[in-house]
Structures are given as structure tokens and as C-alpha cells.
Amino acid sequence: MFDNLDTVREDMTYRLIRAGKDRKTPMHVPTVVTADVDARVMVLREFDPQAFTLRFHTDTRAPKVATIDADPRMAVLFYDQPEKVQIRVKGRGKILRDAPVTQAAWDASNNFARRCYLGDGPGSASDTPTSGLPPEFEGVEPTDEQVIAGRPNFSVLLIELDEIDWFYLAHTGHIRAQFTRDGDDWAGRWVSP
């Protein structure tokens, strides 16, 4: 099944592309880790198989943004439990606040998604349980005009991959492969699980 590195790379690429498009796949919500060893689950919006980048959306006011700006090293963990495939990646993140990809992502979002950027910044303290949303937007979709105020808080987190570790758990014997970026190419090797 997975007996050559090309097959593994095709599988890995397929899974990451699908993860960015299909919200029902387990890899759609991986664990993202910043250089300060803080982890969180995020929604993968897109995997670019030519550039080998992952695209996520984030609030510019989130503490992780300052961490990434100061130290771009990142890791992401994907796991598909039913198919027993784990993909771990390492790379460099950058926060894109005003890039064309950021505006395109904002434009492609609906107003329910955009309203998340209207409320309090992530991590803001509260005396009561809160969504952070202004009360007028709790359970209500704002208008196009109302969401404009949230655009400065919206940014894209783009992670350029440098290392990939693909791991298949099998009762007949686990299989593991690693890939490392070498310029525009990738060098692969088998490693012991």
C-alpha cells in the first residue's frame, strides 16, 4: 500500500488538500503550535500543494500573533483517527494583515464568520461567560456595513512548511516517512516508527 516515497507524498498531499476543503474530514481542525509551545485547534482553510503552505484565519489581536511576529517557528499536528494517519509539520509562520490573500479570504467569508472579529480580542478578561461578541450580534448575522469594523482585526496566518513527518499506524507494522524542503524540492526518507 505505502511502499514508496512518491505514494506517501501523494497521500500526504491529497489529505492536506482535502483537509482545507472538507470540514467533515478529521484533518480539517489540526492542532497548531507556536514557538512558545502554546497549542490550539484551528480550522485549516487551504493547503497550497505548489508552495507547500497552510492557510489559517486569525484575529490580529490574539496573543499568538505577537508570538509569531517575534519567532515564526511553528508546528502543526494533523490526525485522521479512522484511517490511522498522522501528519506532523514544521515551518515558519507569518501574519498577513493587508495582503491580497487576506482581503480575498475576508471577501470569501460570510457575515457570521466575519462577526467574530467585531467583539473583544481573544483572551480578553470577563466577569461572566462570554462569546466576546457585542450583544447585538449574539445569534444574529450582521449586515455588510456592520462587519466592516471587524476587518482590521482579521488576518491570515500562512505557514510555509520546511519539514513533514507522515506516520501510518498499522497492526502489521507502522510505517513512517519524513520529508525535508531543499529549496523548491523535497527530499524524502524512510525512518523507523
PDB file of C-alpha atoms in Angstrom:
ATOM      1  CA  MET A   1       0.000   0.000   0.000  1.00  0.00           C
ATOM      2  CA  PHE A   2       2.584   2.591   1.120  1.00  0.00           C
ATOM      3  CA  ASP A   3       5.735   1.054  -0.288  1.00  0.00           C
ATOM      4  CA  ASN A   4       7.436   4.039  -1.928  1.00  0.00           C
ATOM      5  CA  LEU A   5       8.012   7.663  -1.004  1.00  0.00           C
ATOM      6  CA  ASP A   6       6.135   9.001  -4.025  1.00  0.00           C
ATOM      7  CA  THR A   7       2.977   7.187  -2.878  1.00  0.00           C
ATOM      8  CA  VAL A   8       3.390   8.608   0.622  1.00  0.00           C
ATOM      9  CA  ARG A   9       3.875  12.132  -0.718  1.00  0.00           C
ATOM     10  CA  GLU A  10       0.773  11.775  -2.909  1.00  0.00           C
ATOM     11  CA  ASP A  11      -1.227  10.543   0.083  1.00  0.00           C
ATOM     12  CA  MET A  12       0.018  13.368   2.284  1.00  0.00           C
ATOM     13  CA  THR A  13      -0.721  15.990  -0.383  1.00  0.00           C
ATOM     14  CA  TYR A  14      -4.202  14.587  -1.004  1.00  0.00           C
ATOM     15  CA  ARG A  15      -5.018  14.572   2.713  1.00  0.00           C
ATOM     16  CA  LEU A  16      -3.852  18.160   3.247  1.00  0.00           C
ATOM     17  CA  ILE A  17      -5.720  19.462   0.191  1.00  0.00           C
ATOM     18  CA  ARG A  18      -8.866  17.690   1.368  1.00  0.00           C
ATOM     19  CA  ALA A  19      -8.412  18.986   4.917  1.00  0.00           C
ATOM     20  CA  GLY A  20      -8.583  22.561   3.654  1.00  0.00           C
ATOM     21  CA  LYS A  21     -11.749  21.931   1.647  1.00  0.00           C
ATOM     22  CA  ASP A  22     -13.792  19.352   3.556  1.00  0.00           C
ATOM     23  CA  ARG A  23     -14.993  20.294   7.025  1.00  0.00           C
ATOM     24  CA  LYS A  24     -16.021  16.671   7.658  1.00  0.00           C
ATOM     25  CA  THR A  25     -12.511  15.271   7.415  1.00  0.00           C
ATOM     26  CA  PRO A  26     -10.715  14.858  10.769  1.00  0.00           C
ATOM     27  CA  MET A  27      -7.679  16.762   9.483  1.00  0.00           C
ATOM     28  CA  HIS A  28      -9.756  19.920   8.919  1.00  0.00           C
ATOM     29  CA  VAL A  29      -9.094  21.048  12.508  1.00  0.00           C
ATOM     30  CA  PRO A  30      -5.442  20.333  13.343  1.00  0.00           C
ATOM     31  CA  THR A  31      -3.505  21.386  16.409  1.00  0.00           C
ATOM     32  CA  VAL A  32      -1.312  24.428  15.729  1.00  0.00           C
ATOM     33  CA  VAL A  33       1.705  25.113  17.960  1.00  0.00           C
ATOM     34  CA  THR A  34       3.627  28.385  18.191  1.00  0.00           C
ATOM     35  CA  ALA A  35       7.275  28.793  19.217  1.00  0.00           C
ATOM     36  CA  ASP A  36       6.282  29.461  22.838  1.00  0.00           C
ATOM     37  CA  VAL A  37       4.928  25.879  22.925  1.00  0.00           C
ATOM     38  CA  ASP A  38       1.334  27.049  23.135  1.00  0.00           C
ATOM     39  CA  ALA A  39      -1.105  24.824  21.233  1.00  0.00           C
ATOM     40  CA  ARG A  40      -4.603  25.405  19.920  1.00  0.00           C
ATOM     41  CA  VAL A  41      -7.009  23.791  17.452  1.00  0.00           C
ATOM     42  CA  MET A  42      -7.553  25.853  14.315  1.00  0.00           C
ATOM     43  CA  VAL A  43      -9.532  25.409  11.103  1.00  0.00           C
ATOM     44  CA  LEU A  44      -7.343  24.761   8.065  1.00  0.00           C
ATOM     45  CA  ARG A  45      -8.627  26.973   5.260  1.00  0.00           C
ATOM     46  CA  GLU A  46      -6.291  25.864   2.480  1.00  0.00           C
ATOM     47  CA  PHE A  47      -3.219  23.825   1.637  1.00  0.00           C
ATOM     48  CA  ASP A  48      -1.269  25.031  -1.407  1.00  0.00           C
ATOM     49  CA  PRO A  49       0.491  21.964  -2.870  1.00  0.00           C
ATOM     50  CA  GLN A  50       2.782  24.054  -5.080  1.00  0.00           C
ATOM     51  CA  ALA A  51       4.099  26.379  -2.358  1.00  0.00           C
ATOM     52  CA  PHE A  52       3.571  23.853   0.466  1.00  0.00           C
ATOM     53  CA  THR A  53       1.823  26.403   2.656  1.00  0.00           C
ATOM     54  CA  LEU A  54      -1.043  26.100   5.097  1.00  0.00           C
ATOM     55  CA  ARG A  55      -3.544  28.955   5.418  1.00  0.00           C
ATOM     56  CA  PHE A  56      -5.465  29.719   8.598  1.00  0.00           C
ATOM     57  CA  HIS A  57      -7.501  32.760   9.677  1.00  0.00           C
ATOM     58  CA  THR A  58      -6.822  34.554  12.945  1.00  0.00           C
ATOM     59  CA  ASP A  59      -7.663  37.631  14.930  1.00  0.00           C
ATOM     60  CA  THR A  60      -4.805  40.125  14.740  1.00  0.00           C
ATOM     61  CA  ARG A  61      -5.324  40.883  18.444  1.00  0.00           C
ATOM     62  CA  ALA A  62      -4.751  37.236  19.504  1.00  0.00           C
ATOM     63  CA  PRO A  63      -1.650  36.686  21.683  1.00  0.00           C
ATOM     64  CA  LYS A  64      -0.315  34.133  19.181  1.00  0.00           C
ATOM     65  CA  VAL A  65       0.092  36.902  16.587  1.00  0.00           C
ATOM     66  CA  ALA A  66       2.766  38.710  18.628  1.00  0.00           C
ATOM     67  CA  THR A  67       4.449  35.354  19.285  1.00  0.00           C
ATOM     68  CA  ILE A  68       4.573  34.521  15.559  1.00  0.00           C
ATOM     69  CA  ASP A  69       5.793  38.014  14.674  1.00  0.00           C
ATOM     70  CA  ALA A  70       8.648  37.609  17.193  1.00  0.00           C
ATOM     71  CA  ASP A  71       9.515  33.970  16.388  1.00  0.00           C
ATOM     72  CA  PRO A  72       7.964  32.398  13.282  1.00  0.00           C
ATOM     73  CA  ARG A  73       8.765  28.760  14.131  1.00  0.00           C
ATOM     74  CA  MET A  74       5.589  26.678  14.161  1.00  0.00           C
ATOM     75  CA  ALA A  75       4.368  23.098  14.152  1.00  0.00           C
ATOM     76  CA  VAL A  76       1.028  21.619  13.134  1.00  0.00           C
ATOM     77  CA  LEU A  77      -0.343  18.181  14.028  1.00  0.00           C
ATOM     78  CA  PHE A  78      -2.974  16.501  11.845  1.00  0.00           C
ATOM     79  CA  TYR A  79      -4.547  13.161  12.743  1.00  0.00           C
ATOM     80  CA  ASP A  80      -7.090  11.048  10.890  1.00  0.00           C
ATOM     81  CA  GLN A  81      -8.139   8.506  13.516  1.00  0.00           C
ATOM     82  CA  PRO A  82     -10.360   6.302  11.285  1.00  0.00           C
ATOM     83  CA  GLU A  83      -7.598   5.963   8.686  1.00  0.00           C
ATOM     84  CA  LYS A  84      -4.797   5.928  11.281  1.00  0.00           C
ATOM     85  CA  VAL A  85      -2.646   8.526   9.551  1.00  0.00           C
ATOM     86  CA  GLN A  86      -0.788  11.257  11.425  1.00  0.00           C
ATOM     87  CA  ILE A  87       0.949  14.162   9.689  1.00  0.00           C
ATOM     88  CA  ARG A  88       3.245  16.454  11.665  1.00  0.00           C
ATOM     89  CA  VAL A  89       4.721  19.511  10.007  1.00  0.00           C
ATOM     90  CA  LYS A  90       7.179  22.209  10.990  1.00  0.00           C
ATOM     91  CA  GLY A  91       7.576  25.527   9.276  1.00  0.00           C
ATOM     92  CA  ARG A  92       7.636  29.279   9.513  1.00  0.00           C
ATOM     93  CA  GLY A  93       4.506  31.297  10.077  1.00  0.00           C
ATOM     94  CA  LYS A  94       3.752  34.829   9.038  1.00  0.00           C
ATOM     95  CA  ILE A  95       0.801  37.030   9.783  1.00  0.00           C
ATOM     96  CA  LEU A  96      -0.618  38.684   6.677  1.00  0.00           C
ATOM     97  CA  ARG A  97      -2.735  41.654   7.668  1.00  0.00           C
ATOM     98  CA  ASP A  98      -3.161  43.516   4.380  1.00  0.00           C
ATOM     99  CA  ALA A  99      -2.022  41.077   1.691  1.00  0.00           C
ATOM    100  CA  PRO A 100      -4.219  40.255  -1.314  1.00  0.00           C
ATOM    101  CA  VAL A 101      -4.788  36.735   0.116  1.00  0.00           C
ATOM    102  CA  THR A 102      -6.096  38.326   3.320  1.00  0.00           C
ATOM    103  CA  GLN A 103      -8.603  40.515   1.515  1.00  0.00           C
ATOM    104  CA  ALA A 104      -9.650  37.578  -0.678  1.00  0.00           C
ATOM    105  CA  ALA A 105     -10.218  35.425   2.429  1.00  0.00           C
ATOM    106  CA  TRP A 106     -12.243  38.195   4.089  1.00  0.00           C
ATOM    107  CA  ASP A 107     -14.317  38.672   0.933  1.00  0.00           C
ATOM    108  CA  ALA A 108     -14.986  34.918   0.698  1.00  0.00           C
ATOM    109  CA  SER A 109     -16.215  34.731   4.312  1.00  0.00           C
ATOM    110  CA  ASN A 110     -19.845  35.136   5.259  1.00  0.00           C
ATOM    111  CA  ASN A 111     -21.011  37.701   7.782  1.00  0.00           C
ATOM    112  CA  PHE A 112     -21.490  35.095  10.523  1.00  0.00           C
ATOM    113  CA  ALA A 113     -17.764  34.303  10.271  1.00  0.00           C
ATOM    114  CA  ARG A 114     -16.798  37.979   9.999  1.00  0.00           C
ATOM    115  CA  ARG A 115     -18.722  38.904  13.143  1.00  0.00           C
ATOM    116  CA  CYS A 116     -16.095  37.059  15.239  1.00  0.00           C
ATOM    117  CA  TYR A 117     -13.768  39.987  14.550  1.00  0.00           C
ATOM    118  CA  LEU A 118     -16.225  42.585  15.901  1.00  0.00           C
ATOM    119  CA  GLY A 119     -16.043  41.612  19.552  1.00  0.00           C
ATOM    120  CA  ASP A 120     -13.425  41.615  22.254  1.00  0.00           C
ATOM    121  CA  GLY A 121      -9.974  40.405  21.305  1.00  0.00           C
ATOM    122  CA  PRO A 122      -9.083  36.787  22.106  1.00  0.00           C
ATOM    123  CA  GLY A 123      -8.077  36.363  25.742  1.00  0.00           C
ATOM    124  CA  SER A 124      -9.940  39.469  26.966  1.00  0.00           C
ATOM    125  CA  ALA A 125     -10.989  39.015  30.599  1.00  0.00           C
ATOM    126  CA  SER A 126     -14.673  38.890  31.547  1.00  0.00           C
ATOM    127  CA  ASP A 127     -16.580  38.575  34.822  1.00  0.00           C
ATOM    128  CA  THR A 128     -19.105  36.248  33.175  1.00  0.00           C
ATOM    129  CA  PRO A 129     -19.027  33.547  30.474  1.00  0.00           C
ATOM    130  CA  THR A 130     -18.895  35.351  27.140  1.00  0.00           C
ATOM    131  CA  SER A 131     -18.597  34.812  23.420  1.00  0.00           C
ATOM    132  CA  GLY A 132     -16.872  38.183  23.267  1.00  0.00           C
ATOM    133  CA  LEU A 133     -19.400  39.335  20.683  1.00  0.00           C
ATOM    134  CA  PRO A 134     -21.263  42.605  21.059  1.00  0.00           C
ATOM    135  CA  PRO A 135     -24.748  41.761  22.438  1.00  0.00           C
ATOM    136  CA  GLU A 136     -26.469  42.909  19.246  1.00  0.00           C
ATOM    137  CA  PHE A 137     -24.670  40.175  17.266  1.00  0.00           C
ATOM    138  CA  GLU A 138     -25.328  37.216  19.578  1.00  0.00           C
ATOM    139  CA  GLY A 139     -27.067  34.731  17.280  1.00  0.00           C
ATOM    140  CA  VAL A 140     -27.615  37.419  14.650  1.00  0.00           C
ATOM    141  CA  GLU A 141     -25.885  37.863  11.322  1.00  0.00           C
ATOM    142  CA  PRO A 142     -24.574  41.421  10.945  1.00  0.00           C
ATOM    143  CA  THR A 143     -25.018  43.392   7.754  1.00  0.00           C
ATOM    144  CA  ASP A 144     -22.232  44.044   5.271  1.00  0.00           C
ATOM    145  CA  GLU A 145     -21.854  47.542   6.672  1.00  0.00           C
ATOM    146  CA  GLN A 146     -21.690  46.352  10.275  1.00  0.00           C
ATOM    147  CA  VAL A 147     -18.845  43.874   9.671  1.00  0.00           C
ATOM    148  CA  ILE A 148     -16.562  46.491   8.104  1.00  0.00           C
ATOM    149  CA  ALA A 149     -15.381  47.457  11.595  1.00  0.00           C
ATOM    150  CA  GLY A 150     -14.029  43.917  12.111  1.00  0.00           C
ATOM    151  CA  ARG A 151     -11.774  43.860   9.035  1.00  0.00           C
ATOM    152  CA  PRO A 152      -8.721  45.449  10.802  1.00  0.00           C
ATOM    153  CA  ASN A 153      -8.850  42.572  13.310  1.00  0.00           C
ATOM    154  CA  PHE A 154      -8.786  39.882  10.617  1.00  0.00           C
ATOM    155  CA  SER A 155      -5.572  38.399   9.267  1.00  0.00           C
ATOM    156  CA  VAL A 156      -4.246  35.303   7.575  1.00  0.00           C
ATOM    157  CA  LEU A 157      -1.715  33.008   9.199  1.00  0.00           C
ATOM    158  CA  LEU A 158       0.339  31.451   6.423  1.00  0.00           C
ATOM    159  CA  ILE A 159       2.747  28.661   7.379  1.00  0.00           C
ATOM    160  CA  GLU A 160       5.443  27.728   4.905  1.00  0.00           C
ATOM    161  CA  LEU A 161       6.374  24.107   5.518  1.00  0.00           C
ATOM    162  CA  ASP A 162      10.006  23.032   5.950  1.00  0.00           C
ATOM    163  CA  GLU A 163       9.619  19.520   7.420  1.00  0.00           C
ATOM    164  CA  ILE A 164       6.892  16.889   7.180  1.00  0.00           C
ATOM    165  CA  ASP A 165       6.588  13.670   9.167  1.00  0.00           C
ATOM    166  CA  TRP A 166       3.999  11.174   7.845  1.00  0.00           C
ATOM    167  CA  PHE A 167       3.051   8.228  10.057  1.00  0.00           C
ATOM    168  CA  TYR A 168       0.703   5.321   9.301  1.00  0.00           C
ATOM    169  CA  LEU A 169      -0.373   3.128  12.191  1.00  0.00           C
ATOM    170  CA  ALA A 170      -0.921  -0.466  11.075  1.00  0.00           C
ATOM    171  CA  HIS A 171      -1.311  -3.668  13.079  1.00  0.00           C
ATOM    172  CA  THR A 172       1.055  -5.324  10.597  1.00  0.00           C
ATOM    173  CA  GLY A 173       3.710  -2.716  11.387  1.00  0.00           C
ATOM    174  CA  HIS A 174       3.704   1.053  11.454  1.00  0.00           C
ATOM    175  CA  ILE A 175       5.242   2.996   8.551  1.00  0.00           C
ATOM    176  CA  ARG A 176       6.894   6.393   8.821  1.00  0.00           C
ATOM    177  CA  ALA A 177       8.419   8.754   6.282  1.00  0.00           C
ATOM    178  CA  GLN A 178       9.945  12.195   6.589  1.00  0.00           C
ATOM    179  CA  PHE A 179      10.321  14.955   4.017  1.00  0.00           C
ATOM    180  CA  THR A 180      12.574  17.991   4.222  1.00  0.00           C
ATOM    181  CA  ARG A 181      12.431  21.054   1.996  1.00  0.00           C
ATOM    182  CA  ASP A 182      15.519  21.554  -0.134  1.00  0.00           C
ATOM    183  CA  GLY A 183      14.920  24.825  -1.994  1.00  0.00           C
ATOM    184  CA  ASP A 184      11.892  24.175  -4.195  1.00  0.00           C
ATOM    185  CA  ASP A 185      12.287  20.398  -3.911  1.00  0.00           C
ATOM    186  CA  TRP A 186      11.595  17.905  -1.142  1.00  0.00           C
ATOM    187  CA  ALA A 187      13.912  15.128  -0.014  1.00  0.00           C
ATOM    188  CA  GLY A 188      12.205  12.092   1.476  1.00  0.00           C
ATOM    189  CA  ARG A 189      13.410   9.175   3.570  1.00  0.00           C
ATOM    190  CA  TRP A 190      12.017   6.233   5.474  1.00  0.00           C
ATOM    191  CA  VAL A 191      12.543   6.212   9.231  1.00  0.00           C
ATOM    192  CA  SER A 192      11.733   3.738  11.963  1.00  0.00           C
ATOM    193  CA  PRO A 193       8.432   4.493  13.697  1.00  0.00           C
TER     194      PRO A 193
END
